[in-house]
Each structure stands twice: as structure tokens, then as C-alpha cells.
PDB file of C-alpha atoms in Angstrom:
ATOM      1  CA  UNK A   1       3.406 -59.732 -59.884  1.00  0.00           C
ATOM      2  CA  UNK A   2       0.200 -59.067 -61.908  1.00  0.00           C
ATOM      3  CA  UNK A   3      -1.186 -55.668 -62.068  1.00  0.00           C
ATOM      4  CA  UNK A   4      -4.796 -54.708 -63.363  1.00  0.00           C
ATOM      5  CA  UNK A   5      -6.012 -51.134 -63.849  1.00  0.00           C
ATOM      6  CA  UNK A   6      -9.472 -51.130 -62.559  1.00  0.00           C
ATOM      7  CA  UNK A   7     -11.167 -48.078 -64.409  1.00  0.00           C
ATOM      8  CA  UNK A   8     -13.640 -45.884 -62.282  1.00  0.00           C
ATOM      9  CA  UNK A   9     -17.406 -45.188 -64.060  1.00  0.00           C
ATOM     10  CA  UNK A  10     -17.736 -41.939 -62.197  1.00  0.00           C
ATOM     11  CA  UNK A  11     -16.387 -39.951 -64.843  1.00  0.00           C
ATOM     12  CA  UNK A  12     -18.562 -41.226 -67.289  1.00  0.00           C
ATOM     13  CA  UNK A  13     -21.354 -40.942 -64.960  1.00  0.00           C
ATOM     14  CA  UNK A  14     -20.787 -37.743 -64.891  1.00  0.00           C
ATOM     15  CA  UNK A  15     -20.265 -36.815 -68.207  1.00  0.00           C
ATOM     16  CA  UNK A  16     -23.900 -38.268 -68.776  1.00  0.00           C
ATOM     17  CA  UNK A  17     -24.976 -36.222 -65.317  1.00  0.00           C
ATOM     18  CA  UNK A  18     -23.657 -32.641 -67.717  1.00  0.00           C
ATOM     19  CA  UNK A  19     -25.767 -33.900 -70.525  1.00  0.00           C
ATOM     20  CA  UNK A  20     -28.931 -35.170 -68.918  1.00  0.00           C
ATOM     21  CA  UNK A  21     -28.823 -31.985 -66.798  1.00  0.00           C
ATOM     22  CA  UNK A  22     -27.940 -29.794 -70.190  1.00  0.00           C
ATOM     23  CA  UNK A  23     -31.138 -31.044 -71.987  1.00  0.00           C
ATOM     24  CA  UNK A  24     -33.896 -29.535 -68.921  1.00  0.00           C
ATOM     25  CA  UNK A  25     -31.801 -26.710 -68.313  1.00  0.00           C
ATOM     26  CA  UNK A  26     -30.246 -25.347 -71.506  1.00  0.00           C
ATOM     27  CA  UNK A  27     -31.146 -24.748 -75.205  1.00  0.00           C
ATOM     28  CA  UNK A  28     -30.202 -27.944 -77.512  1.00  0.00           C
ATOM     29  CA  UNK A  29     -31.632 -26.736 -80.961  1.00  0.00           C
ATOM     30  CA  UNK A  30     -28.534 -25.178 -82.382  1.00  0.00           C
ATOM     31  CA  UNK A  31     -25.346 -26.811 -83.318  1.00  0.00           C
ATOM     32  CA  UNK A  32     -22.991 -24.837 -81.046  1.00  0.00           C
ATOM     33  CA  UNK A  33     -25.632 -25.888 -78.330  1.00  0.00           C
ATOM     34  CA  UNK A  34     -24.440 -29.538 -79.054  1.00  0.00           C
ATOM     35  CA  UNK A  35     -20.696 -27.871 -79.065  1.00  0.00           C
ATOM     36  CA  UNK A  36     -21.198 -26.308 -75.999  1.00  0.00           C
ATOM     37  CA  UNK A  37     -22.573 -29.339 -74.313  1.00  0.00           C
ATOM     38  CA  UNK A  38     -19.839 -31.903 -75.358  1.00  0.00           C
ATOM     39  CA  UNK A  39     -16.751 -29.158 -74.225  1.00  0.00           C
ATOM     40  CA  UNK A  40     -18.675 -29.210 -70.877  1.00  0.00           C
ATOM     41  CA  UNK A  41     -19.457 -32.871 -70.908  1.00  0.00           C
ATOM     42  CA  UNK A  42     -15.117 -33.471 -71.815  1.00  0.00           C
ATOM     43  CA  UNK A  43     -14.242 -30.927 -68.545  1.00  0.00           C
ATOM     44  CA  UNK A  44     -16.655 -33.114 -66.466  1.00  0.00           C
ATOM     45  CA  UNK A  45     -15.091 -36.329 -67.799  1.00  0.00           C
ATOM     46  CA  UNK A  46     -11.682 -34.705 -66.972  1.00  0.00           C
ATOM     47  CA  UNK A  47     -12.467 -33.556 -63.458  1.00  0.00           C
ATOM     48  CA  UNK A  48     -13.904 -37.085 -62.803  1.00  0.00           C
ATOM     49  CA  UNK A  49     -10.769 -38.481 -63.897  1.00  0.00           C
ATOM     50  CA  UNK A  50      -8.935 -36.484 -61.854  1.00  0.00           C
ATOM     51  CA  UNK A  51     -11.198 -37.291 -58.719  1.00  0.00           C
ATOM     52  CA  UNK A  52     -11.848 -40.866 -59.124  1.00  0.00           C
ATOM     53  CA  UNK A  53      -8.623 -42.047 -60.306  1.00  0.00           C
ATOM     54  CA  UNK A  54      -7.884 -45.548 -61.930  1.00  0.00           C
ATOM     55  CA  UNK A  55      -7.233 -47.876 -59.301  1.00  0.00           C
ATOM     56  CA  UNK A  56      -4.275 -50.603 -60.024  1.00  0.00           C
ATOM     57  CA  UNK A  57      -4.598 -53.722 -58.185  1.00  0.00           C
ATOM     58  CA  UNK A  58      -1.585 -55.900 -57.869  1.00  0.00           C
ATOM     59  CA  UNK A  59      -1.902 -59.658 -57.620  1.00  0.00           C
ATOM     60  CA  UNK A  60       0.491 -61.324 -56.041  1.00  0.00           C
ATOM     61  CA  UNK A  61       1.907 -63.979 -58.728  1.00  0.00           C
ATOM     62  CA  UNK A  62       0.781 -67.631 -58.485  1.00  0.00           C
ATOM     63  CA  UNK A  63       2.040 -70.201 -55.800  1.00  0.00           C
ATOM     64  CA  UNK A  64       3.517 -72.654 -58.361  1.00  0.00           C
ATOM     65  CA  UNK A  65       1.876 -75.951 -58.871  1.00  0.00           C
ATOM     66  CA  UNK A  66       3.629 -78.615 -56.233  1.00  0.00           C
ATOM     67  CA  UNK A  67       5.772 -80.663 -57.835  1.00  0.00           C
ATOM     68  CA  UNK A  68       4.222 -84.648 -57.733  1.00  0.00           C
ATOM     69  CA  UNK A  69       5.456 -86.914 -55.209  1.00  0.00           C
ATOM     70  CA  UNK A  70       7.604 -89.221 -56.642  1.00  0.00           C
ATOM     71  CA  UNK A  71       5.682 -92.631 -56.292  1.00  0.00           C
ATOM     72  CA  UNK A  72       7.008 -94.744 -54.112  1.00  0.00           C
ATOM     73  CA  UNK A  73       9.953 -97.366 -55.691  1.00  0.00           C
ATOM     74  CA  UNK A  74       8.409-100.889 -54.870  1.00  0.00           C
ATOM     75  CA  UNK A  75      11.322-103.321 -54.339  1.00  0.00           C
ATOM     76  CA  UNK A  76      12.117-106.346 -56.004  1.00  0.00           C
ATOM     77  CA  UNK A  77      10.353-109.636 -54.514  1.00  0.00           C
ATOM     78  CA  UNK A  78      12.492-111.591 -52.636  1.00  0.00           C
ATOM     79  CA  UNK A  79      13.675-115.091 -54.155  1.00  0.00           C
ATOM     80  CA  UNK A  80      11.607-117.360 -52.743  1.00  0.00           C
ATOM     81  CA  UNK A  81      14.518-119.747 -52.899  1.00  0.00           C
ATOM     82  CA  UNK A  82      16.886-117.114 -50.977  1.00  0.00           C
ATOM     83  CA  UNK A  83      14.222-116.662 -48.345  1.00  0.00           C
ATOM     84  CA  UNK A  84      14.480-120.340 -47.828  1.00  0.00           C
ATOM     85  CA  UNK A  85      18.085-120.542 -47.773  1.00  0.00           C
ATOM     86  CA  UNK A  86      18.249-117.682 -45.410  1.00  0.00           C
ATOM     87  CA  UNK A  87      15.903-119.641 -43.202  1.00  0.00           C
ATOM     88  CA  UNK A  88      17.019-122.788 -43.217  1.00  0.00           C
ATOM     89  CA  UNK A  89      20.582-121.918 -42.431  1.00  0.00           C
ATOM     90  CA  UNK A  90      19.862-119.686 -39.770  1.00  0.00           C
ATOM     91  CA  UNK A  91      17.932-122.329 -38.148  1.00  0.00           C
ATOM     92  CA  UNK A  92      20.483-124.825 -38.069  1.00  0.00           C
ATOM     93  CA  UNK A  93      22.929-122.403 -36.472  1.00  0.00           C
ATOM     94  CA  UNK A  94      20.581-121.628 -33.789  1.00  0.00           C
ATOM     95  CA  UNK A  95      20.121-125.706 -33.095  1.00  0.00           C
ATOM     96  CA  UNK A  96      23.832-126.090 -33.658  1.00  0.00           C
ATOM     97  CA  UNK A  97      24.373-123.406 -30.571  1.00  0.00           C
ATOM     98  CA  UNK A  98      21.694-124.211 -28.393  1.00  0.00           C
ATOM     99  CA  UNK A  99      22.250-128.338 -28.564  1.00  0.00           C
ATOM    100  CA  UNK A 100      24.915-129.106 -26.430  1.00  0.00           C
ATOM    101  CA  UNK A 101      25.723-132.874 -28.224  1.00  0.00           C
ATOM    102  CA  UNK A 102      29.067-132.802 -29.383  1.00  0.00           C
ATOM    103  CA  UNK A 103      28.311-135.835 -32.351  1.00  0.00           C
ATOM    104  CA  UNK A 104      24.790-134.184 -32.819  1.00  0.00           C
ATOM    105  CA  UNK A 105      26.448-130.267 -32.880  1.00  0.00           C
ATOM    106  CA  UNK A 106      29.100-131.885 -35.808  1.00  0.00           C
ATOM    107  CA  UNK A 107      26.339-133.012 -37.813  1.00  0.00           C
ATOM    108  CA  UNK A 108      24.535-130.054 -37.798  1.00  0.00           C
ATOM    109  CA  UNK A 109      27.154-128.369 -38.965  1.00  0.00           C
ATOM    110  CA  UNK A 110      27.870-130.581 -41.977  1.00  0.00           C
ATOM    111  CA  UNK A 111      24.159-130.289 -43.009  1.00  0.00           C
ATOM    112  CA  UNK A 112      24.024-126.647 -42.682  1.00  0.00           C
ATOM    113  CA  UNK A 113      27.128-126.567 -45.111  1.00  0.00           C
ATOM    114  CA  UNK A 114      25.748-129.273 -47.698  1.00  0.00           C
ATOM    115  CA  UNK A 115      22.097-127.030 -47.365  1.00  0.00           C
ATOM    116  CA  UNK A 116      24.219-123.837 -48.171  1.00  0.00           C
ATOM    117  CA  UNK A 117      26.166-125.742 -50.940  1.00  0.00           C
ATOM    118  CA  UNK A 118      23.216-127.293 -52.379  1.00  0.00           C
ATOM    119  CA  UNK A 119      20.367-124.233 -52.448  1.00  0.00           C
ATOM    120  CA  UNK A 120      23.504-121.750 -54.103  1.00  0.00           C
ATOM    121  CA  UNK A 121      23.712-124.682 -57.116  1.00  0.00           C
ATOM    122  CA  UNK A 122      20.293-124.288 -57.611  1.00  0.00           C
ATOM    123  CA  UNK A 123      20.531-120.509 -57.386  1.00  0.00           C
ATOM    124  CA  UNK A 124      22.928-120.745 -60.643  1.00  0.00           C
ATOM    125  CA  UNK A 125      21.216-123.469 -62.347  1.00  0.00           C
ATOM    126  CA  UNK A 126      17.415-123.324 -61.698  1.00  0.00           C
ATOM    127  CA  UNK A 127      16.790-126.394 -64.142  1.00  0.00           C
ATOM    128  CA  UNK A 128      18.018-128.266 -61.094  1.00  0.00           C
ATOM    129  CA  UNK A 129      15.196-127.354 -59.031  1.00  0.00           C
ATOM    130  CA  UNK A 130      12.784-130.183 -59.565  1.00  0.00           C
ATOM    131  CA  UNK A 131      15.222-132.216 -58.437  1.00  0.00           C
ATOM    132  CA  UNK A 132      15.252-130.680 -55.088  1.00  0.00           C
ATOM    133  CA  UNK A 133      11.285-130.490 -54.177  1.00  0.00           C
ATOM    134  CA  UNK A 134      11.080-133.373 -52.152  1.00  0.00           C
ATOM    135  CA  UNK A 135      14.217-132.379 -50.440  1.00  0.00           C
ATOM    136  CA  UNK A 136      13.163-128.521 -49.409  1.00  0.00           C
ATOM    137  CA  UNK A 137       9.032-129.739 -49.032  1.00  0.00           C
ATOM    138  CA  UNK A 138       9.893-132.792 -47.121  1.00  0.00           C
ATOM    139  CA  UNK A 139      13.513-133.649 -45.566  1.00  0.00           C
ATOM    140  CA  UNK A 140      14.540-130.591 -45.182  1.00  0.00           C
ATOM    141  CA  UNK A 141      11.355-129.400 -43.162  1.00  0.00           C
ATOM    142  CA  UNK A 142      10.952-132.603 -41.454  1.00  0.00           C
ATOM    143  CA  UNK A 143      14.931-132.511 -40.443  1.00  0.00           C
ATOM    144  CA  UNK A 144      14.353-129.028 -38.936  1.00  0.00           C
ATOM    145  CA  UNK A 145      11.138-130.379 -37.241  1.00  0.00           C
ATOM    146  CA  UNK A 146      12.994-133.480 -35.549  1.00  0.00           C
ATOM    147  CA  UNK A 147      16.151-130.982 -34.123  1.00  0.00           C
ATOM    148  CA  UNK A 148      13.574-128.741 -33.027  1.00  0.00           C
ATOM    149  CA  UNK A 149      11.872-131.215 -30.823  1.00  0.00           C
ATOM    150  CA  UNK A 150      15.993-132.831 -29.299  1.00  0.00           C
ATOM    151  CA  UNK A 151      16.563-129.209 -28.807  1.00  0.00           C
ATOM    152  CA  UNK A 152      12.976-128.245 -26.710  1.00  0.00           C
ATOM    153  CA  UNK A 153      13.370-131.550 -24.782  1.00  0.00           C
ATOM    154  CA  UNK A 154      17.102-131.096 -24.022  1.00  0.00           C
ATOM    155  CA  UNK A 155      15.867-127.954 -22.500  1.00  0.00           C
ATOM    156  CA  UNK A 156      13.179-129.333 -20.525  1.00  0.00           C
ATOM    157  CA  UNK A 157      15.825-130.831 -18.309  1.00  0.00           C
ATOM    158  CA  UNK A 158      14.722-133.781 -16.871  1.00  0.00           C
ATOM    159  CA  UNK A 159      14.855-137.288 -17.742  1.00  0.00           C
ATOM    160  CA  UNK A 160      12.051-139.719 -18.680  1.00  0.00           C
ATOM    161  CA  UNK A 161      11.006-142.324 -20.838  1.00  0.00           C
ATOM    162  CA  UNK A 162       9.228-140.452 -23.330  1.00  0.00           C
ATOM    163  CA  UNK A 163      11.765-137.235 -23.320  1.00  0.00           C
ATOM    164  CA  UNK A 164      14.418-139.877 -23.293  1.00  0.00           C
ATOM    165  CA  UNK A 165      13.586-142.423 -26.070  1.00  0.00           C
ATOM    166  CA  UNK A 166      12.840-139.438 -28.493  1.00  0.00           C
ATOM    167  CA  UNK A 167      15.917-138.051 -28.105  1.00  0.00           C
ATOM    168  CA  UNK A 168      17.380-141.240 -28.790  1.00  0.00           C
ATOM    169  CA  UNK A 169      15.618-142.176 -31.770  1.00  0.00           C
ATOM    170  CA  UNK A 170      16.572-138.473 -32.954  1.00  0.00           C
ATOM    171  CA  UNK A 171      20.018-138.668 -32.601  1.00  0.00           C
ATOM    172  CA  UNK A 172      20.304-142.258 -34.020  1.00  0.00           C
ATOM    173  CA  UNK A 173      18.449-140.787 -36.822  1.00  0.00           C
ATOM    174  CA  UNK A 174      21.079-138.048 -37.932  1.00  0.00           C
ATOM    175  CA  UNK A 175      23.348-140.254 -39.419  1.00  0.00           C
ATOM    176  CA  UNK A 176      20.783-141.673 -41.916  1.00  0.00           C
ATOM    177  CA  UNK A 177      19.960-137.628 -42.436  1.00  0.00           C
ATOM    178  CA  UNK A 178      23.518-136.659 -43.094  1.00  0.00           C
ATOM    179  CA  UNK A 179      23.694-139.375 -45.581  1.00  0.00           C
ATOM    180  CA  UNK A 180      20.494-138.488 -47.349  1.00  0.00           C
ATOM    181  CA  UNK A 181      21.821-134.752 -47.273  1.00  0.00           C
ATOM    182  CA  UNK A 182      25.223-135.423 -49.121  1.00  0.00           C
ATOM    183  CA  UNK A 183      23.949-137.882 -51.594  1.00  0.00           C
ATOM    184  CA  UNK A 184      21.474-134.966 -52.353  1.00  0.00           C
ATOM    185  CA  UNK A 185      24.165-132.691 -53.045  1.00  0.00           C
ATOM    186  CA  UNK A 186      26.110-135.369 -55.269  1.00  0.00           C
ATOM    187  CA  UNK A 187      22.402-135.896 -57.031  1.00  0.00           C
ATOM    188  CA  UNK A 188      23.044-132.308 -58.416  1.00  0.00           C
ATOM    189  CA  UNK A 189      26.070-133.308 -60.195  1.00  0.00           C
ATOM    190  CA  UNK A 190      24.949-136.444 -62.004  1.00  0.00           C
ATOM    191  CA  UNK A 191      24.197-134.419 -65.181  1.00  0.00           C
ATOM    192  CA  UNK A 192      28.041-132.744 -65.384  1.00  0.00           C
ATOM    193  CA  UNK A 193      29.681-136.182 -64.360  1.00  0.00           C
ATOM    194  CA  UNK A 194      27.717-137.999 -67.084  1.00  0.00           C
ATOM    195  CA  UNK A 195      29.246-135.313 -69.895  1.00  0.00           C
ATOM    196  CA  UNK A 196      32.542-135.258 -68.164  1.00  0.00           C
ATOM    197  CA  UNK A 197      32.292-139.412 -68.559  1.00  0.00           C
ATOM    198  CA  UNK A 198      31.356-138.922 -72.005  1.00  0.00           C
ATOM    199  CA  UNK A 199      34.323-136.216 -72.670  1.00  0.00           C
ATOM    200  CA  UNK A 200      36.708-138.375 -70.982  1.00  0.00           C
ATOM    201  CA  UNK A 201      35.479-141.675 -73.774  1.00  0.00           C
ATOM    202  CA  UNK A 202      35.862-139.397 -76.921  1.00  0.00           C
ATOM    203  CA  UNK A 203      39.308-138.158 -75.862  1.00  0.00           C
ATOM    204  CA  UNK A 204      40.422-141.547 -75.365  1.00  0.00           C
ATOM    205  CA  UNK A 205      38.614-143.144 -78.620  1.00  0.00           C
ATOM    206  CA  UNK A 206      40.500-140.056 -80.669  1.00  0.00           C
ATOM    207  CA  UNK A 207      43.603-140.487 -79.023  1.00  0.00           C
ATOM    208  CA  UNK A 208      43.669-144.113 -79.577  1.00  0.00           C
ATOM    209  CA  UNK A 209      42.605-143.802 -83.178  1.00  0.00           C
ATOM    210  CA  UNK A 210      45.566-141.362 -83.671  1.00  0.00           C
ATOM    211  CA  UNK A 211      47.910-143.632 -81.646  1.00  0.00           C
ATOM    212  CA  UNK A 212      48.607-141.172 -79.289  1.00  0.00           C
ATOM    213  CA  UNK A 213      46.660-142.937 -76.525  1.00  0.00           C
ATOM    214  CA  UNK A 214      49.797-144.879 -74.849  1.00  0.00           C
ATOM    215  CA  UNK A 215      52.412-141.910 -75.460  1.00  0.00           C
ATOM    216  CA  UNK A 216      54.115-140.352 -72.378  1.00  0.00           C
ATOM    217  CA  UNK A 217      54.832-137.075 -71.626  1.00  0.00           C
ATOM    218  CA  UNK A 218      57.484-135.710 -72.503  1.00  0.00           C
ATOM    219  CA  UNK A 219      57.757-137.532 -75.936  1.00  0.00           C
ATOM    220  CA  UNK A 220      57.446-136.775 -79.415  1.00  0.00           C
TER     221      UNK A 220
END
């Protein structure tokens, strides 16, 4: 804790009281009158000490300064391809349990496997994703729409011409979708087979040039 000595001015005051009162009342001509006057003027100074003491004020110490909030940690943005992923596939698990189709259920299925197969390619090879905007603005969107609309009819639960023939057209539709889906996902690996294709010619040119191309195993 701080302290400060606060000093009191009545001693001094009255130090100046002995000479003030001195000069109209006593003799200040000779020397020892100026003697005289400053012994008395010390004893008042002394007394007033004695009667108006120092006073010592103690200040409590400083609150310390609060330490600053740590800001806030902002977290990473999401993929936007993950998000999409995440969708997607949750999606066509929900249609795959509420449509009760056993052909229809199957292909779900599949797609939702080829979906997960072909956004996880992309995730480790981004070059690859122009190759996929038509399928994730268009078919993929427009696939969810169309098993969307089988699976709110399906629940309406009555038959009709309109609730019927949709259906229909929706489920004869899925195995044009499935095959669009899986040539997607064989799309993806056109670039690797083409370098495996061109591997595969070299090895055989060099083995053929060292005449090792018709040699069995096993022999020297």
C-alpha cells in the first residue's frame, strides 16, 4: 500500500503568529531582539508540531489493469464442397428410408455411394472439379428434386392419374440416373487410365526392344 505524509501548516502558522505578534508587542532594534524572537518562533514551531501532527494517509494499492479478453477464435469456413457432400448424402438416406420401393430404395443407395465416392475424389484432387459442375449444379440437384417429389406423393396416399403417372415417369427415370451417375464417377478417372495406357505401351515397346517381351516367368 501507498503511504503519503500530509504535513500540517499550523506550525508554521504559528511560528509567523510569534513573529507578527513580536513586532507590535516587543522591541526588534537589537540583534538579541531578533535572537530572542526566532528561539520563541522555533518553541512555537515545536509545540505546533507536537499539536498538529503529520497526518499519513494510506492508499490502498491499485486494482490491477484487467487482463484483455482474448478475442474470440473465428473458425475455419466450411468447404463448400464438404457442405455439399454432407447434404447431398444425407438427403439420399432420408429418401432411401422414407421410400418404401424396393428397386427405387436399391438405387438410391448405389447413387448415394457413387455421390460419396465421387465428391471425396474431388476433395483430393480439386483440378477435377470443373469436371463435376454440371453434375453438382444440375443432375445432382435435379435428381434430389425428382425423389423428393416420388417421396411427397408416395406419402400423399392415394392414387390418381397425375400422382400416378409422375411416379411412374420417376421411377422409369432412375435407371437412366444411375447410369449417368457411374459414368460420372468413371469420367474422373479418364486422366489416370490414359497414363496407365501410356505406361502399359512403353513397358511393352522396351521390353520388346530388349527381347524380353515374350519371356515367361520363371526363366532366365
Amino acid at each position: 500500500m501507498a503511504k503519503i505524509v500530509k504535513k500540517s501548516p499550523a506550525p508554521l502558522y504559528l511560528a509567523a503568529a510569534v513573529w507578527a505578534a513580536w513586532a507590535v508587542l516587543a522591541p526588534l532594534y537589537a540583534w538579541w531582539h531578533f535572537a530572542l524572537a526566532a528561539a520563541v518562533s522555533a518553541v512555537a514551531w515545536l509545540g505546533g508540531r507536537k499539536l498538529f501532527p503529520d497526518k499519513v494517509l494510506i492508499l490502498p494499492d491499485p486494482e490491477p489493469a484487467p487482463e484483455p479478453e482474448p478475442e474470440p477464435e473465428h473458425a475455419a469456413p466450411e468447404d463448400p464442397l464438404a457442405v455439399e457432400r454432407a447434404r447431398a448424402l444425407a438427403e439420399l438416406r432420408r429418401l432411401d428410408e422414407n421410400i418404401e420401393d424396393a428397386k427405387l430404395s436399391a438405387q438410391i443407395v448405389h447413387m448415394e455411394e457413387v455421390t460419396g465416392k465421387i465428391f471425396d475424389i474431388v476433395a483430393g484432387q480439386p483440378a477435377k472439379l470443373p469436371q463435376l459442375r454440371r453434375f453438382l449444379n444440375y443432375y445432382l440437384p435435379t435428381t434430389l428434386k425428382l425423389l423428393n417429389a416420388y417421396d411427397r406423393m408416395g406419402a400423399a396416399g392415394v392414387e390418381g392419374a397425375n400422382i400416378d403417372g409422375t411416379m411412374g415417369r420417376i421411377d422409369a427415370m432412375m435407371d437412366k440416373v444411375v447410369e449417368a451417375f457411374d459414368k460420372q464417377l468413371d469420367a474422373l478417372f479418364a486422366d489416370e487410365a490414359l497414363d496407365i495406357s501410356t505406361d502399359i505401351t512403353v513397358l511393352e515397346q522396351m521390353l520388346a526392344q530388349e527381347g524380353l517381351g515374350g519371356m515367361q516367368m520363371g526363366q532366365s
